[in-house]
GROMACS .gro file of C-alpha atoms in nm:
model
  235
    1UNK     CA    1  -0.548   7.540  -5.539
    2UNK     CA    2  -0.865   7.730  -5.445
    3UNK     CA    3  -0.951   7.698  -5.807
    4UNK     CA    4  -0.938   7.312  -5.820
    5UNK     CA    5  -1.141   7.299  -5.464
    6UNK     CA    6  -1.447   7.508  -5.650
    7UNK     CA    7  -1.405   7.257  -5.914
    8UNK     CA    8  -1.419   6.967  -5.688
    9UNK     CA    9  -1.727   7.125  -5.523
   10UNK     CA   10  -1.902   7.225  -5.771
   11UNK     CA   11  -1.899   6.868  -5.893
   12UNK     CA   12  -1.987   6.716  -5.553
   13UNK     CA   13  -2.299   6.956  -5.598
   14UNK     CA   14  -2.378   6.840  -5.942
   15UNK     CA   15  -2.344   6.470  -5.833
   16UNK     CA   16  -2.550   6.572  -5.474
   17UNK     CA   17  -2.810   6.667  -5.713
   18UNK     CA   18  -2.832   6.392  -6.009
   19UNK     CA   19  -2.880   6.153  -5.684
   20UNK     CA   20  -3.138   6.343  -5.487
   21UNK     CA   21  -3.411   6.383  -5.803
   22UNK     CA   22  -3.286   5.987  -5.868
   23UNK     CA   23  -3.397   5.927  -5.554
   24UNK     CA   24  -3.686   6.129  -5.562
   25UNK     CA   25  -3.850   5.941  -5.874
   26UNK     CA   26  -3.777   5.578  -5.687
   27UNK     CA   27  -4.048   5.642  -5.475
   28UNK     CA   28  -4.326   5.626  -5.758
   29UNK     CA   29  -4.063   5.407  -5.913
   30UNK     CA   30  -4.149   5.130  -5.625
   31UNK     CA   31  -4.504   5.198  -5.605
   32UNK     CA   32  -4.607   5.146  -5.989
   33UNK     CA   33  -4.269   4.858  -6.047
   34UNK     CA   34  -4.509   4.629  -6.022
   35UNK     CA   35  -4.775   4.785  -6.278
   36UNK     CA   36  -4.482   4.850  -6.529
   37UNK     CA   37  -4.377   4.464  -6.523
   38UNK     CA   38  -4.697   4.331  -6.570
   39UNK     CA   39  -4.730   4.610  -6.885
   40UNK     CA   40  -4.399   4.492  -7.015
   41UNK     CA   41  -4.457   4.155  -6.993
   42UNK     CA   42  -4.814   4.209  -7.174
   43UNK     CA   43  -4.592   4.393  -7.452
   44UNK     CA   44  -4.311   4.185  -7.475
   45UNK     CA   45  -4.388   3.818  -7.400
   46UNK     CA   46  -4.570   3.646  -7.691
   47UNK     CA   47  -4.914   3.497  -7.602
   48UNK     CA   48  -4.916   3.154  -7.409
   49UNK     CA   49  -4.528   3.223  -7.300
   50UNK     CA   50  -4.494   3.140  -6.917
   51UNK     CA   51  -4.209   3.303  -6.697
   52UNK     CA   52  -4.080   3.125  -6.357
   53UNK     CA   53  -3.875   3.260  -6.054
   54UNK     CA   54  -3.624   3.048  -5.914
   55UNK     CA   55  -3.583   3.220  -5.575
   56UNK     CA   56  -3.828   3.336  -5.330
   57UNK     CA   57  -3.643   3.714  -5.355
   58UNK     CA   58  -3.648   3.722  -5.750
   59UNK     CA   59  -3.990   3.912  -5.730
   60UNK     CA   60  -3.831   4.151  -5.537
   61UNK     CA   61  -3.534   4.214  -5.684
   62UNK     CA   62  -3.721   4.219  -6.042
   63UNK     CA   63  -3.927   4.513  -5.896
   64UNK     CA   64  -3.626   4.699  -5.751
   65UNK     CA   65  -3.447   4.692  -6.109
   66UNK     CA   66  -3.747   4.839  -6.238
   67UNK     CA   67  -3.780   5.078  -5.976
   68UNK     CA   68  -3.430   5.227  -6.072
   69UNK     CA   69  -3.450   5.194  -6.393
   70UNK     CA   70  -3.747   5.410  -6.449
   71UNK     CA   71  -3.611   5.626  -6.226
   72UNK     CA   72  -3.305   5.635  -6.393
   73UNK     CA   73  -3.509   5.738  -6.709
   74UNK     CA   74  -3.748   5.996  -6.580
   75UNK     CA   75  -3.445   6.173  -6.413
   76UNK     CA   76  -3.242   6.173  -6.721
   77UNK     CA   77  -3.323   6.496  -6.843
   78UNK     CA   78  -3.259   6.648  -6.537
   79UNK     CA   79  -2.865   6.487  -6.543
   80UNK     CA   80  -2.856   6.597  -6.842
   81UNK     CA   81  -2.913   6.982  -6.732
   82UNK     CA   82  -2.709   6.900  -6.430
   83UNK     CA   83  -2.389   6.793  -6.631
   84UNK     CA   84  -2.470   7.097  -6.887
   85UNK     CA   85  -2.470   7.343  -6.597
   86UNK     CA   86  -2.136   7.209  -6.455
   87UNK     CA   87  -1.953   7.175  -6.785
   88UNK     CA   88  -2.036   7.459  -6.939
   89UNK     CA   89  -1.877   7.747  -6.763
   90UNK     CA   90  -1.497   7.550  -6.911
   91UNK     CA   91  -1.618   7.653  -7.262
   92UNK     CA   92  -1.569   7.951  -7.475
   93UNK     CA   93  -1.869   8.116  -7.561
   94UNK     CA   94  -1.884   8.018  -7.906
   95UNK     CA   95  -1.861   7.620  -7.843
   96UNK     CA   96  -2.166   7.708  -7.589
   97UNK     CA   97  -2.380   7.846  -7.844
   98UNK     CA   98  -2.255   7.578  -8.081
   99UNK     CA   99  -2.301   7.268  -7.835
  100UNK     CA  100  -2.634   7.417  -7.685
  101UNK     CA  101  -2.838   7.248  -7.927
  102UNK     CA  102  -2.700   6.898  -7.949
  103UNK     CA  103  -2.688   6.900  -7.535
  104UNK     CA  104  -3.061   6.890  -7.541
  105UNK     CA  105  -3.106   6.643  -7.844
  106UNK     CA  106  -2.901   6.370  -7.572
  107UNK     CA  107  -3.243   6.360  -7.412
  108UNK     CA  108  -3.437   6.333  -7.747
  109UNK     CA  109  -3.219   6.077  -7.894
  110UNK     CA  110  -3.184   5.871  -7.635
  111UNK     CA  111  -3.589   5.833  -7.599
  112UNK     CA  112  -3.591   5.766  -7.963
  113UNK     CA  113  -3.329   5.484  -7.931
  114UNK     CA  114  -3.511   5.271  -7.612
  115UNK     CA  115  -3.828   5.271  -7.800
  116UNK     CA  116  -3.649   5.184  -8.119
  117UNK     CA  117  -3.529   4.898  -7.918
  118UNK     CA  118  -3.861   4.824  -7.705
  119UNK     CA  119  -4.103   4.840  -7.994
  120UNK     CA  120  -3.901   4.728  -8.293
  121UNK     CA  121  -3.583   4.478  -8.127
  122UNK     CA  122  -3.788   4.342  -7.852
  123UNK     CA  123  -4.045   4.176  -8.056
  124UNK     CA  124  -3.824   4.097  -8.319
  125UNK     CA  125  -3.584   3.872  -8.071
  126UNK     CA  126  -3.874   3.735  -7.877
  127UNK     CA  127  -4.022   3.600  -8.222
  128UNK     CA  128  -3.673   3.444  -8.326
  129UNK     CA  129  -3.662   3.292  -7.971
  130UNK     CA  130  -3.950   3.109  -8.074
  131UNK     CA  131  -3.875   3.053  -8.406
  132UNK     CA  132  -3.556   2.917  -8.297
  133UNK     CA  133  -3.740   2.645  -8.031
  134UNK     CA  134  -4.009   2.504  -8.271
  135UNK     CA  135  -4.229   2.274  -8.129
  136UNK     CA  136  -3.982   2.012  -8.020
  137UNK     CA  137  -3.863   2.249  -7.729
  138UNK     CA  138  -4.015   2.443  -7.413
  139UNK     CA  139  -3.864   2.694  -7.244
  140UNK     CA  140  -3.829   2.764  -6.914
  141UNK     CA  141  -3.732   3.135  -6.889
  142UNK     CA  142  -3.723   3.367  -6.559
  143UNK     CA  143  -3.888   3.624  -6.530
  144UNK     CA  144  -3.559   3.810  -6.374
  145UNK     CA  145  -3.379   3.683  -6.699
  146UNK     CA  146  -3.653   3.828  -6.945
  147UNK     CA  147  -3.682   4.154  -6.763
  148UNK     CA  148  -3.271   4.239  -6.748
  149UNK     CA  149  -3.315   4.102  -7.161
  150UNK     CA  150  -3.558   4.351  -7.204
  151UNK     CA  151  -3.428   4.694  -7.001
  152UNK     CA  152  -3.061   4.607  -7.096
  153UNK     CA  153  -3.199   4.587  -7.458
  154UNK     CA  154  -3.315   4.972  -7.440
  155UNK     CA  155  -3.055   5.098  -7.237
  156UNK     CA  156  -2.877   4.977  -7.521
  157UNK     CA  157  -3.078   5.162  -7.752
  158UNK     CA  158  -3.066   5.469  -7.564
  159UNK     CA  159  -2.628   5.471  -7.560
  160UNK     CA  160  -2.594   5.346  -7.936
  161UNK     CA  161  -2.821   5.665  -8.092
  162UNK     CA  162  -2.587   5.932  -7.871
  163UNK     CA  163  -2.336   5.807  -8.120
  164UNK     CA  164  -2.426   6.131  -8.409
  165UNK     CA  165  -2.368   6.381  -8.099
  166UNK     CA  166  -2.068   6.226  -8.016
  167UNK     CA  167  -1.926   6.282  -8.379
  168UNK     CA  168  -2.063   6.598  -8.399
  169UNK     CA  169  -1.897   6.730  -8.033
  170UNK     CA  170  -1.607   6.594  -8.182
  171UNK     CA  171  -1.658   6.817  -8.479
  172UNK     CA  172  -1.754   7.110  -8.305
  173UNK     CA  173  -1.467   7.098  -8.042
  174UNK     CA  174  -1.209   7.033  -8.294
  175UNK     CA  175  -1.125   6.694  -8.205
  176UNK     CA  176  -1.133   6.543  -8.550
  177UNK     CA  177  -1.197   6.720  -8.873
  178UNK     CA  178  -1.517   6.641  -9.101
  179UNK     CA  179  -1.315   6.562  -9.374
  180UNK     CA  180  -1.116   6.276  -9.178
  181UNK     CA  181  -1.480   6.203  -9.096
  182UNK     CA  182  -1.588   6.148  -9.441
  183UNK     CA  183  -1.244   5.958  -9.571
  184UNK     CA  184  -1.333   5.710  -9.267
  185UNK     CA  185  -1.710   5.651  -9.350
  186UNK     CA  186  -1.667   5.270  -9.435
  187UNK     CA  187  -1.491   5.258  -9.063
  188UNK     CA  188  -1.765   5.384  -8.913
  189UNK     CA  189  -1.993   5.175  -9.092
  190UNK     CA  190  -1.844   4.904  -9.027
  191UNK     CA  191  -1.799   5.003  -8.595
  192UNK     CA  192  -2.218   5.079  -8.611
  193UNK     CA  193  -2.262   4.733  -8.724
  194UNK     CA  194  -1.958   4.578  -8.478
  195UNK     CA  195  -2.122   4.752  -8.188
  196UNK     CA  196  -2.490   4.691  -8.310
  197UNK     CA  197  -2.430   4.262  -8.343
  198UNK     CA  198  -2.289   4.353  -7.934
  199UNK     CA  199  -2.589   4.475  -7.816
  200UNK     CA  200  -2.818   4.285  -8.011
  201UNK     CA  201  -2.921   3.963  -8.021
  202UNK     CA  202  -2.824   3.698  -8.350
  203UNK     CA  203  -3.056   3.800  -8.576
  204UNK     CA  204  -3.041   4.035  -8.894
  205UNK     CA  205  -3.339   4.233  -8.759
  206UNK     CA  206  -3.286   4.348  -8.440
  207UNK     CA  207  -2.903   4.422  -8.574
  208UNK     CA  208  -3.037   4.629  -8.893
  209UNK     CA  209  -3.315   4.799  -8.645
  210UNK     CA  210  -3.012   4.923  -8.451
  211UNK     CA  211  -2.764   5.007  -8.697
  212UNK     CA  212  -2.971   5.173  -8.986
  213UNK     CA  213  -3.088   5.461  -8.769
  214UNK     CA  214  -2.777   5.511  -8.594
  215UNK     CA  215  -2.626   5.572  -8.942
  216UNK     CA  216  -2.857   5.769  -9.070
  217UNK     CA  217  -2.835   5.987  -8.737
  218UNK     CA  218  -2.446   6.019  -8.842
  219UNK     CA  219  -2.482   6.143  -9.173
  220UNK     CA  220  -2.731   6.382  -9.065
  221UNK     CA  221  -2.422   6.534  -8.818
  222UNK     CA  222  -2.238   6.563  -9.050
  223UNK     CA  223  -2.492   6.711  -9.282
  224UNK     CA  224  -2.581   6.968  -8.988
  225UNK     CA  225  -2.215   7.028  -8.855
  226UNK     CA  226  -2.087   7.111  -9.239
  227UNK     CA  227  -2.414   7.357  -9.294
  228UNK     CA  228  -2.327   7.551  -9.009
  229UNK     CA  229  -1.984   7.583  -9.040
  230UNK     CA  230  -2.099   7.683  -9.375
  231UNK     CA  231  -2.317   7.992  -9.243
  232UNK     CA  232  -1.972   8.065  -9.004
  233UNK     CA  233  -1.736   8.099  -9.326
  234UNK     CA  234  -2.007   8.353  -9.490
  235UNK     CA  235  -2.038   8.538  -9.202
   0.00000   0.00000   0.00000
């Protein structure tokens, strides 16, 4: 019993501690929200392309998403340390050394993946947006609608590319062997692009931008997982 109490409380603490440096970055996350809209929609919106708010709190509640979702960013390596710390001490000592790595690529990946989406899908579904309206049509977009397009678009980014760590925990832990891994490649395949047209918008681009990486990322796990359970066997 005491055991599962030190458990529960060490997760309260990890949980106490993700929120507090959350919390922490809102603060500059509320005082430059309004600076990191008008950048986005400099980036993002094409020239000559008006937004509208439909509420007299939209402004405000535009600003607070931002707010937490930069927050959310800045503090993600930090929650990533934070869960490390807590779910480390349940593994052996060789799936530590073995996971150590990959733990700290999360943070790398998942950087790599929102600007894959904020540089490369973002323009590309902005320009089929227009393509799509021609001259006959003009929109009338808000500017809470654009922004949640936007962030949700490279939070979406940042989840997909954690898939490669995922297969290689998987790996690592046991969980599936590499060779059921390589006799299910076309599955995968075929999931990246399922879960890639999700997240995306209709358009070959922005769907090809997400998957192709992601793929790539895969292969290299399983490159990297069989190379060191290579060096293992010679040892």
């Amino acid at each position: 019993m005491s055991g599962v109490l030190e458990h529960l409380e060490a997760l309260r603490r990890m949980f106490f501690k993700i929120f507090a440096v959350f919390a922490v970055w809102c603060i500059p996350g509320w005082i430059y929200s309004g600076k990191m809209v008008d950048a986005l929609l400099k980036f993002a919106a094409p020239e000559g392309f008006k937004l509208h708010y439909f509420s007299l709190m939209e402004p405000f509640f535009v600003r607070l998403e931002v707010m937490m979702v930069a927050a959310a960013l800045v503090s993600f390596p930090f929650t990533v340390m934070f869960v490390w710390e807590f779910v480390r001490p349940a593994l052996r000592r060789d799936e530590v050394g073995k996971l150590a790595i990959p733990v700290w690529l999360i943070v790398i990946l998942a950087f790599f993946g929102g600007a894959v989406a904020l540089f490369g899908m973002v323009p590309a579904v902005m320009e089929f947006s227009v393509a799509l309206a021609g001259n006959e049509f003009t929109p009338v977009i808000g500017i809470g609608n654009f922004v949640s397009l936007v962030l949700g678009m490279v939070i979406a980014g940042m989840l997909v590319f954690q898939f490669p760590l995922v297969v290689y925990a998987l790996l690592t832990l046991g969980v599936v062997s590499i060779d059921a891994m390589r006799r299910g490649r076309k599955w995968i395949i075929i999931i990246i692009l399922i879960v890639a047209g999700i997240l995306t918008p209709p358009d070959v681009a922005s769907q090809v931008l997400m998957a192709l990486p992601c793929y790539l990322l895969f292969e290299a796990a399983l490159w990297i997982y069989s190379m060191r359970r290579r060096d293992v066997d010679a040892e």
